[in-house]
Tab-separated table of C-alpha atoms in Angstrom:
chain	number	residue	atom	x	y	z
B	78	MET	CA	37.135	0.703	-14.061
B	79	LYS	CA	33.529	1.407	-13.126
B	80	LEU	CA	33.911	4.900	-14.563
B	81	ILE	CA	35.284	3.579	-17.841
B	82	SER	CA	32.522	0.999	-18.212
B	83	THR	CA	29.844	3.602	-17.505
B	84	LEU	CA	31.370	5.996	-20.014
B	85	THR	CA	31.620	3.249	-22.632
B	86	ALA	CA	27.997	2.233	-22.066
B	87	SER	CA	26.961	5.876	-22.427
B	88	ILE	CA	28.810	6.286	-25.722
B	89	VAL	CA	27.317	3.062	-27.079
B	90	LEU	CA	23.843	4.226	-26.016
B	91	LEU	CA	24.237	7.614	-27.670
B	92	ALA	CA	25.733	6.120	-30.838
B	93	SER	CA	22.993	3.524	-31.169
B	94	PRO	CA	20.996	3.666	-34.428
B	95	ALA	CA	17.860	3.725	-32.280
B	96	PHE	CA	18.737	7.284	-31.423
B	97	ALA	CA	19.570	8.404	-34.941
B	98	GLN	CA	18.170	11.825	-35.626
B	99	ASP	CA	15.511	12.561	-38.132
B	100	HIS	CA	17.125	15.584	-39.764
B	101	GLN	CA	14.759	18.024	-41.336
B	102	ASP	CA	15.486	21.346	-42.903
B	103	HIS	CA	13.245	24.174	-41.964
B	104	GLY	CA	13.470	27.133	-44.264
B	105	ASP	CA	12.587	30.586	-43.160
B	106	HIS	CA	9.325	31.437	-44.827
B	107	GLY	CA	7.237	34.496	-45.063
B	108	GLU	CA	7.960	38.173	-45.084
B	109	LYS	CA	7.255	40.689	-42.398
B	110	HIS	CA	4.368	42.961	-43.290
B	111	GLU	CA	3.217	46.244	-41.874
B	112	HIS	CA	-0.372	46.475	-40.693
B	113	GLU	CA	-2.685	48.985	-39.110
B	114	SER	CA	-3.062	48.537	-35.401
B	115	HIS	CA	-4.923	49.575	-32.282
B	116	ASP	CA	-3.454	49.996	-28.851
B	117	HIS	CA	-4.331	47.507	-26.136
B	118	GLY	CA	-3.400	47.201	-22.529
B	119	ASP	CA	-1.526	44.396	-20.905
B	120	GLY	CA	-4.468	43.172	-18.846
B	121	HIS	CA	-4.617	39.601	-17.662
B	122	HIS	CA	-7.269	37.010	-18.289
B	123	GLU	CA	-7.705	33.377	-17.481
B	124	ASP	CA	-5.986	30.838	-19.710
B	125	MET	CA	-8.325	28.687	-21.738
B	126	ALA	CA	-8.622	25.060	-20.810
B	127	SER	CA	-6.252	23.912	-23.506
B	128	ASP	CA	-2.754	25.278	-24.036
B	129	GLU	CA	-2.432	23.230	-27.182
B	130	MET	CA	-5.293	24.361	-29.408
B	131	ALA	CA	-4.887	23.027	-32.928
B	132	SER	CA	-3.514	25.488	-35.454
B	133	SER	CA	-6.249	24.426	-37.866
B	134	GLU	CA	-8.948	25.537	-35.404
B	135	ILE	CA	-7.355	28.924	-35.081
B	136	GLU	CA	-6.711	29.302	-38.780
B	137	ALA	CA	-10.411	28.637	-39.413
B	138	ALA	CA	-11.174	31.984	-37.800
B	139	GLU	CA	-10.362	33.934	-40.934
B	140	GLY	CA	-9.326	37.536	-40.514
B	141	ARG	CA	-8.506	37.183	-36.839
B	142	THR	CA	-5.306	35.190	-37.028
B	143	VAL	CA	-1.696	36.265	-37.022
B	144	THR	CA	1.034	33.733	-37.737
B	145	VAL	CA	4.387	34.622	-36.237
B	146	LYS	CA	7.649	32.906	-37.082
B	147	VAL	CA	9.910	32.823	-34.042
B	148	ASN	CA	13.664	32.287	-33.754
B	149	GLY	CA	14.911	30.284	-30.778
B	150	MET	CA	11.718	28.316	-30.168
B	151	VAL	CA	13.263	24.859	-29.883
B	152	CYS	CA	11.469	23.169	-27.008
B	153	ASP	CA	8.229	22.781	-25.122
B	154	PHE	CA	9.296	25.234	-22.407
B	155	CYS	CA	9.967	27.846	-25.112
B	156	ALA	CA	6.511	27.274	-26.579
B	157	ARG	CA	4.901	27.401	-23.140
B	158	SER	CA	6.646	30.698	-22.368
B	159	LEU	CA	5.355	32.285	-25.565
B	160	THR	CA	1.847	30.949	-24.932
B	161	LYS	CA	1.736	32.295	-21.371
B	162	VAL	CA	3.048	35.743	-22.324
B	163	LEU	CA	0.776	36.148	-25.363
B	164	LYS	CA	-2.367	34.961	-23.560
B	165	LYS	CA	-1.943	37.773	-21.051
B	166	LYS	CA	-2.668	40.268	-23.805
B	167	ASP	CA	-6.237	41.592	-23.852
B	168	ALA	CA	-6.525	41.225	-27.618
B	169	VAL	CA	-5.546	37.545	-27.667
B	170	GLU	CA	-8.224	34.861	-27.536
B	171	ASP	CA	-5.974	31.856	-28.047
B	172	VAL	CA	-2.536	30.739	-29.203
B	173	ALA	CA	-1.369	27.676	-31.133
B	174	ILE	CA	2.228	26.574	-31.488
B	175	SER	CA	4.062	24.493	-34.065
B	176	LEU	CA	7.568	23.558	-32.965
B	177	GLU	CA	8.059	21.855	-36.316
B	178	ASP	CA	7.408	25.071	-38.265
B	179	LYS	CA	8.674	27.421	-35.507
B	180	THR	CA	5.411	29.329	-35.731
B	181	VAL	CA	3.036	30.840	-33.209
B	182	THR	CA	-0.506	31.335	-34.488
B	183	ILE	CA	-2.432	33.969	-32.565
B	184	LEU	CA	-6.238	34.118	-32.606
B	185	LEU	CA	-7.393	37.663	-31.877
B	186	LYS	CA	-10.664	38.429	-30.135
B	187	GLU	CA	-13.539	39.766	-32.229
B	188	GLY	CA	-12.970	43.480	-32.814
B	189	SER	CA	-9.442	43.405	-31.402
B	190	ALA	CA	-6.101	43.949	-33.041
B	191	MET	CA	-2.410	43.776	-32.246
B	192	SER	CA	0.236	45.730	-34.119
B	193	ASP	CA	3.417	44.107	-35.344
B	194	GLU	CA	5.283	46.123	-32.734
B	195	GLU	CA	3.084	44.811	-29.913
B	196	ILE	CA	3.555	41.251	-31.088
B	197	GLU	CA	7.297	41.700	-31.439
B	198	LYS	CA	7.484	43.168	-27.929
B	199	ALA	CA	5.528	40.241	-26.482
B	200	VAL	CA	7.737	37.690	-28.259
B	201	LYS	CA	10.832	39.479	-26.966
B	202	ASN	CA	9.356	39.608	-23.455
B	203	ALA	CA	9.052	35.833	-23.557
B	204	GLY	CA	12.747	35.662	-24.422
B	205	TYR	CA	12.628	35.019	-28.167
B	206	ASN	CA	13.039	36.870	-31.456
B	207	LEU	CA	10.414	37.509	-34.080
B	208	ALA	CA	11.477	36.475	-37.579
B	209	ALA	CA	8.331	37.184	-39.600
B	210	ILE	CA	4.636	38.045	-39.300
B	211	GLU	CA	1.888	36.870	-41.618
B	212	ARG	CA	-1.719	37.970	-41.261
B	213	ALA	CA	-4.723	36.025	-42.502
N	17	MET	CA	14.346	23.833	10.135
N	18	SER	CA	15.656	20.408	11.122
N	19	SER	CA	17.945	18.392	8.927
N	20	ARG	CA	15.304	15.648	8.920
N	21	LEU	CA	12.677	18.056	7.561
N	22	VAL	CA	15.103	19.289	4.912
N	23	ARG	CA	15.784	15.718	3.869
N	24	ALA	CA	12.060	15.064	3.707
N	25	LEU	CA	11.489	18.154	1.561
N	26	CYS	CA	14.340	17.312	-0.737
N	27	ALA	CA	13.167	13.741	-1.019
N	28	LEU	CA	10.241	15.106	-3.014
N	29	GLY	CA	12.578	14.968	-5.953
N	30	ALA	CA	16.255	14.972	-6.845
N	31	ALA	CA	19.777	16.117	-8.611
N	32	ALA	CA	23.209	15.565	-9.770
N	33	GLY	CA	25.661	16.415	-7.125
N	34	PHE	CA	26.098	19.864	-5.751
N	35	SER	CA	23.008	20.691	-7.640
N	36	LEU	CA	24.186	24.007	-8.913
N	37	THR	CA	25.273	21.835	-11.731
N	38	ILE	CA	24.084	21.573	-15.224
N	39	SER	CA	20.897	19.902	-14.075
N	40	GLU	CA	19.138	23.203	-13.450
N	41	ALA	CA	17.176	23.258	-16.665
N	42	ARG	CA	16.095	26.732	-17.775
N	43	PRO	CA	17.231	28.689	-14.699
N	44	VAL	CA	15.267	31.708	-15.934
N	45	SER	CA	11.687	31.110	-17.046
N	46	TYR	CA	9.117	33.555	-18.434
N	47	PRO	CA	8.031	36.709	-16.544
N	48	GLU	CA	5.728	36.024	-13.571
N	49	ALA	CA	6.432	32.282	-13.640
N	50	TRP	CA	7.126	30.230	-10.537
N	51	THR	CA	9.462	27.269	-10.794
N	52	VAL	CA	9.861	24.467	-8.262
N	53	GLN	CA	12.883	22.234	-8.695
N	54	THR	CA	14.076	19.290	-6.668
N	55	PHE	CA	17.414	17.571	-7.125
N	56	ASN	CA	18.622	14.382	-5.550
N	57	GLU	CA	21.435	11.937	-5.528
N	58	ALA	CA	22.503	9.653	-2.727
N	59	GLU	CA	24.158	12.239	-0.492
N	60	ARG	CA	23.119	15.513	-2.081
N	61	ASN	CA	19.560	16.767	-2.111
N	62	ALA	CA	18.209	20.205	-2.896
N	63	LEU	CA	14.994	22.137	-3.228
N	64	LEU	CA	14.878	25.390	-5.211
N	65	ILE	CA	11.853	27.620	-5.640
N	66	HIS	CA	12.271	30.681	-7.814
N	67	TYR	CA	10.206	33.425	-9.405
N	68	THR	CA	11.079	34.970	-12.766
N	69	THR	CA	10.694	38.736	-12.816
N	70	THR	CA	11.950	39.549	-16.326
N	71	PRO	CA	13.084	37.431	-19.298
N	72	LYS	CA	16.601	37.786	-17.856
N	73	ALA	CA	16.230	37.414	-14.082
N	74	ALA	CA	14.908	34.974	-11.512
N	75	TYR	CA	15.090	35.066	-7.711
N	76	GLY	CA	14.568	32.169	-5.378
N	77	LEU	CA	15.202	30.281	-2.188
N	78	ARG	CA	17.423	27.221	-2.001
N	79	ILE	CA	17.800	24.483	0.580
N	80	GLU	CA	20.552	21.996	-0.075
N	81	ASP	CA	21.469	19.031	2.088
N	82	ARG	CA	25.119	18.281	1.357
N	83	GLY	CA	25.573	14.874	2.884
N	84	TYR	CA	29.248	14.371	2.068
N	85	ASP	CA	30.072	17.736	3.602
N	86	ASP	CA	27.694	17.067	6.535
N	87	HIS	CA	25.789	20.334	6.423
N	88	VAL	CA	22.710	22.016	4.983
N	89	PHE	CA	22.815	25.233	2.958
N	90	TYR	CA	19.910	27.682	3.354
N	91	GLY	CA	19.947	30.766	1.194
N	92	GLY	CA	18.792	32.958	-1.622
N	93	GLN	CA	19.634	32.422	-5.264
N	94	HIS	CA	19.687	34.774	-8.231
N	95	ASN	CA	19.763	33.427	-11.775
N	96	ARG	CA	20.583	35.838	-14.573
N	97	LEU	CA	20.456	35.258	-18.297
N	98	LEU	CA	23.544	37.106	-19.494
N	99	LYS	CA	23.044	36.453	-23.175
N	100	ARG	CA	20.742	34.459	-25.431
N	101	TRP	CA	21.313	33.672	-29.069
N	102	ASN	CA	18.072	32.845	-30.857
N	103	ALA	CA	18.607	31.233	-34.262
N	104	PRO	CA	15.962	29.849	-36.647
N	105	ASP	CA	16.638	26.249	-35.567
N	106	SER	CA	18.561	26.554	-32.315
N	107	GLN	CA	19.046	28.492	-29.127
N	108	ALA	CA	22.140	29.172	-26.999
N	109	ASN	CA	22.313	30.715	-23.542
N	110	LEU	CA	24.844	32.058	-21.083
N	111	TYR	CA	23.729	32.199	-17.434
N	112	LEU	CA	25.150	33.453	-14.158
N	113	LYS	CA	23.909	31.962	-10.883
N	114	LEU	CA	24.702	33.541	-7.532
N	115	GLY	CA	23.715	32.493	-4.039
N	116	ALA	CA	24.298	33.521	-0.466
N	117	GLY	CA	23.141	32.156	2.850
N	118	VAL	CA	24.032	30.026	5.826
N	119	ALA	CA	25.519	26.553	6.059
N	120	ALA	CA	24.572	24.673	9.211
N	121	GLY	CA	25.709	21.256	10.374
N	122	ASP	CA	28.588	19.211	11.720
N	123	PHE	CA	30.927	19.659	8.730
N	124	ASN	CA	32.322	16.194	9.486
N	125	THR	CA	33.889	17.542	12.701
N	126	GLY	CA	31.292	16.505	15.258
N	127	ASP	CA	30.648	20.096	16.359
N	128	THR	CA	27.412	21.655	15.170
N	129	GLU	CA	27.891	25.167	13.847
N	130	SER	CA	26.598	27.709	11.363
N	131	LYS	CA	28.773	29.450	8.811
N	132	ALA	CA	28.272	31.999	6.070
N	133	ALA	CA	28.169	30.348	2.649
N	134	GLY	CA	27.732	31.307	-0.964
N	135	PHE	CA	28.191	30.165	-4.508
N	136	ALA	CA	28.735	31.451	-8.016
N	137	GLN	CA	28.368	29.571	-11.264
N	138	ILE	CA	28.557	30.329	-14.951
N	139	ALA	CA	26.593	28.027	-17.245
N	140	ALA	CA	26.168	27.783	-20.997
N	141	ASP	CA	23.996	25.645	-23.225
N	142	TRP	CA	23.148	25.127	-26.874
N	143	GLU	CA	20.267	23.082	-28.211
N	144	ASN	CA	18.095	22.402	-31.178
N	145	ARG	CA	15.219	19.909	-31.385
N	146	HIS	CA	17.601	16.956	-31.690
N	147	VAL	CA	20.848	17.721	-29.869
N	148	PHE	CA	21.705	19.342	-26.541
N	149	PHE	CA	25.061	20.490	-25.098
N	150	SER	CA	25.705	22.271	-21.837
N	151	ALA	CA	28.610	23.112	-19.569
N	152	ALA	CA	28.965	24.817	-16.230
N	153	ALA	CA	31.683	25.810	-13.792
N	154	GLY	CA	31.146	27.062	-10.290
N	155	THR	CA	32.503	27.630	-6.824
N	156	TYR	CA	30.823	26.903	-3.504
N	157	ALA	CA	32.358	28.629	-0.517
N	158	VAL	CA	31.837	28.097	3.188
N	159	GLU	CA	33.893	30.047	5.732
N	160	GLY	CA	37.390	28.687	5.461
N	161	ALA	CA	36.748	26.334	2.554
N	162	MET	CA	36.124	26.606	-1.157
N	163	MET	CA	34.970	23.886	-3.503
N	164	THR	CA	34.968	24.072	-7.264
N	165	GLU	CA	32.907	22.065	-9.687
N	166	GLN	CA	32.660	21.637	-13.421
N	167	SER	CA	29.928	19.809	-15.280
N	168	ALA	CA	29.024	19.036	-18.852
N	169	ARG	CA	26.121	17.369	-20.591
N	170	ILE	CA	25.405	16.033	-24.030
N	171	GLY	CA	22.017	14.769	-25.108
N	172	VAL	CA	20.104	13.541	-28.116
N	173	ALA	CA	16.364	13.360	-28.690
N	174	PRO	CA	15.275	10.066	-30.283
N	175	TYR	CA	12.312	11.878	-31.823
N	176	ALA	CA	11.183	15.475	-32.238
N	177	ALA	CA	7.936	15.938	-30.334
N	178	GLU	CA	5.396	18.681	-30.908
N	179	PHE	CA	4.193	21.172	-28.317
N	180	GLY	CA	2.243	19.445	-25.567
N	181	ALA	CA	3.514	15.955	-26.398
N	182	LEU	CA	5.951	13.920	-24.318
N	183	HIS	CA	9.536	14.995	-25.033
N	184	THR	CA	12.303	12.494	-24.369
N	185	TRP	CA	16.068	13.000	-24.224
N	186	VAL	CA	18.923	10.562	-23.709
N	187	MET	CA	21.756	12.356	-21.936
N	188	VAL	CA	25.136	11.831	-20.367
N	189	GLN	CA	26.393	14.108	-17.628
N	190	VAL	CA	29.984	14.388	-16.430
N	191	ASP	CA	30.745	16.035	-13.082
N	192	HIS	CA	34.200	16.994	-11.863
N	193	ARG	CA	34.643	17.942	-8.210
N	194	PRO	CA	38.367	18.108	-7.456
N	195	GLU	CA	38.030	18.863	-3.742
N	196	VAL	CA	35.713	16.021	-2.698
N	197	ASP	CA	36.889	13.715	0.061
N	198	GLU	CA	36.965	10.307	-1.602
N	199	THR	CA	37.322	8.623	1.768
N	200	LEU	CA	33.691	9.610	2.402
N	201	GLY	CA	32.463	7.749	-0.665
N	202	ALA	CA	32.442	10.621	-3.122
N	203	GLU	CA	34.381	10.535	-6.392
N	204	GLU	CA	36.231	13.354	-8.101
N	205	LEU	CA	34.895	12.453	-11.542
N	206	THR	CA	31.505	10.900	-12.155
N	207	VAL	CA	29.629	10.011	-15.316
N	208	THR	CA	25.851	9.781	-15.213
N	209	PRO	CA	23.761	8.475	-18.100
N	210	LEU	CA	20.226	9.750	-17.709
N	211	LEU	CA	16.853	10.059	-19.344
N	212	ARG	CA	14.974	13.352	-19.428
N	213	PHE	CA	11.225	13.414	-19.942
N	214	PHE	CA	9.099	16.492	-20.110
N	215	LYS	CA	5.518	17.208	-20.896
N	216	GLY	CA	3.655	20.429	-20.313
N	217	PRO	CA	4.937	22.215	-17.220
N	218	ALA	CA	6.741	19.188	-15.756
N	219	LEU	CA	10.239	17.875	-16.402
N	220	MET	CA	11.754	14.752	-14.857
N	221	GLU	CA	15.230	13.263	-15.094
N	222	ILE	CA	16.309	9.825	-13.933
N	223	GLY	CA	19.801	8.408	-14.067
N	224	TYR	CA	22.447	6.337	-12.357
N	225	SER	CA	26.019	7.468	-11.856
N	226	SER	CA	29.384	5.746	-12.087
N	227	ASN	CA	29.538	6.326	-8.322
N	228	ASP	CA	26.540	3.967	-7.883
N	229	GLU	CA	24.207	6.831	-7.048
N	230	PRO	CA	20.719	7.207	-8.463
N	231	LEU	CA	19.778	10.603	-9.860
N	232	PHE	CA	16.302	12.059	-9.878
N	233	ASN	CA	15.511	15.663	-10.795
N	234	PHE	CA	12.094	17.228	-11.068
N	235	THR	CA	11.021	20.651	-12.334
N	236	TYR	CA	7.544	22.162	-12.400
N	237	ARG	CA	6.625	25.614	-13.734
N	238	PHE	CA	3.411	27.499	-13.218
């Protein structure tokens, strides 16, 4: 009886309008482009104070940003994994994530570059798949 | 390590049942990441610390106080991501978890002894930003005895949070343990409504089962 009442309460809770989902379609935007690149090592550096730098701040650094669309990035742990892996790259100054848009915006250090292949390898190393790359 | 110390360590946090269950969120993290997980319910408490070496493998140490079975498991654990499906708006995973070690305690017989023990579990999940499903089936073996367990979870997110914000999930977990001794207060089938919260590197789950047992799980990655 206790089991049935618990199960019933659970179903009612899950079916409650309060938990109705806000469905949003997210199209796949952007095309993958080829770009010139330089080789960089996989050296480590300290994370910056904030793991959640605003995309707008990064996008303001014109010419040094790469926006990557990622498949499989559905949660905060996914985003954190990508941030940690990308920030270990010598060429990367900072990373911003949008779970809504499924994008990772990479701010490159002055004078540094990352090839599409390097970015794709890093995304894969974090456990995800690259869908598209757009360079500013 | 004394049973009292194990209980104290495990009391740092908490889990659903033989905590090889579904509650082990993201059993493989990102390369070079450490994960500390604690699981607790009334008579089952566990502490797991693991290190992820590649996107597909993690290795760790597990201590699990199995109150109903009156023993403590000490051993190593290997989590392997067998397959991941990354889609534009969702992700699905298939995991294998293996463990081996020693079980020490009275085993409800009154005689203290140590026995070889091990476990194997297969787990699968699918999620997007709004809905979560998972299922797992496993076997825990101690010399002369084998226990099986199946678990499933369904969850919904009342809102879709951005990176770095507080993420909240409302979930229901069902555990089936056909070999439990119900005379000791355990139940073969339990249903546990729970809330999952996570923000940054920390994840916490709180719930209360149909067996009148509180659930508290905690995960921290660094």
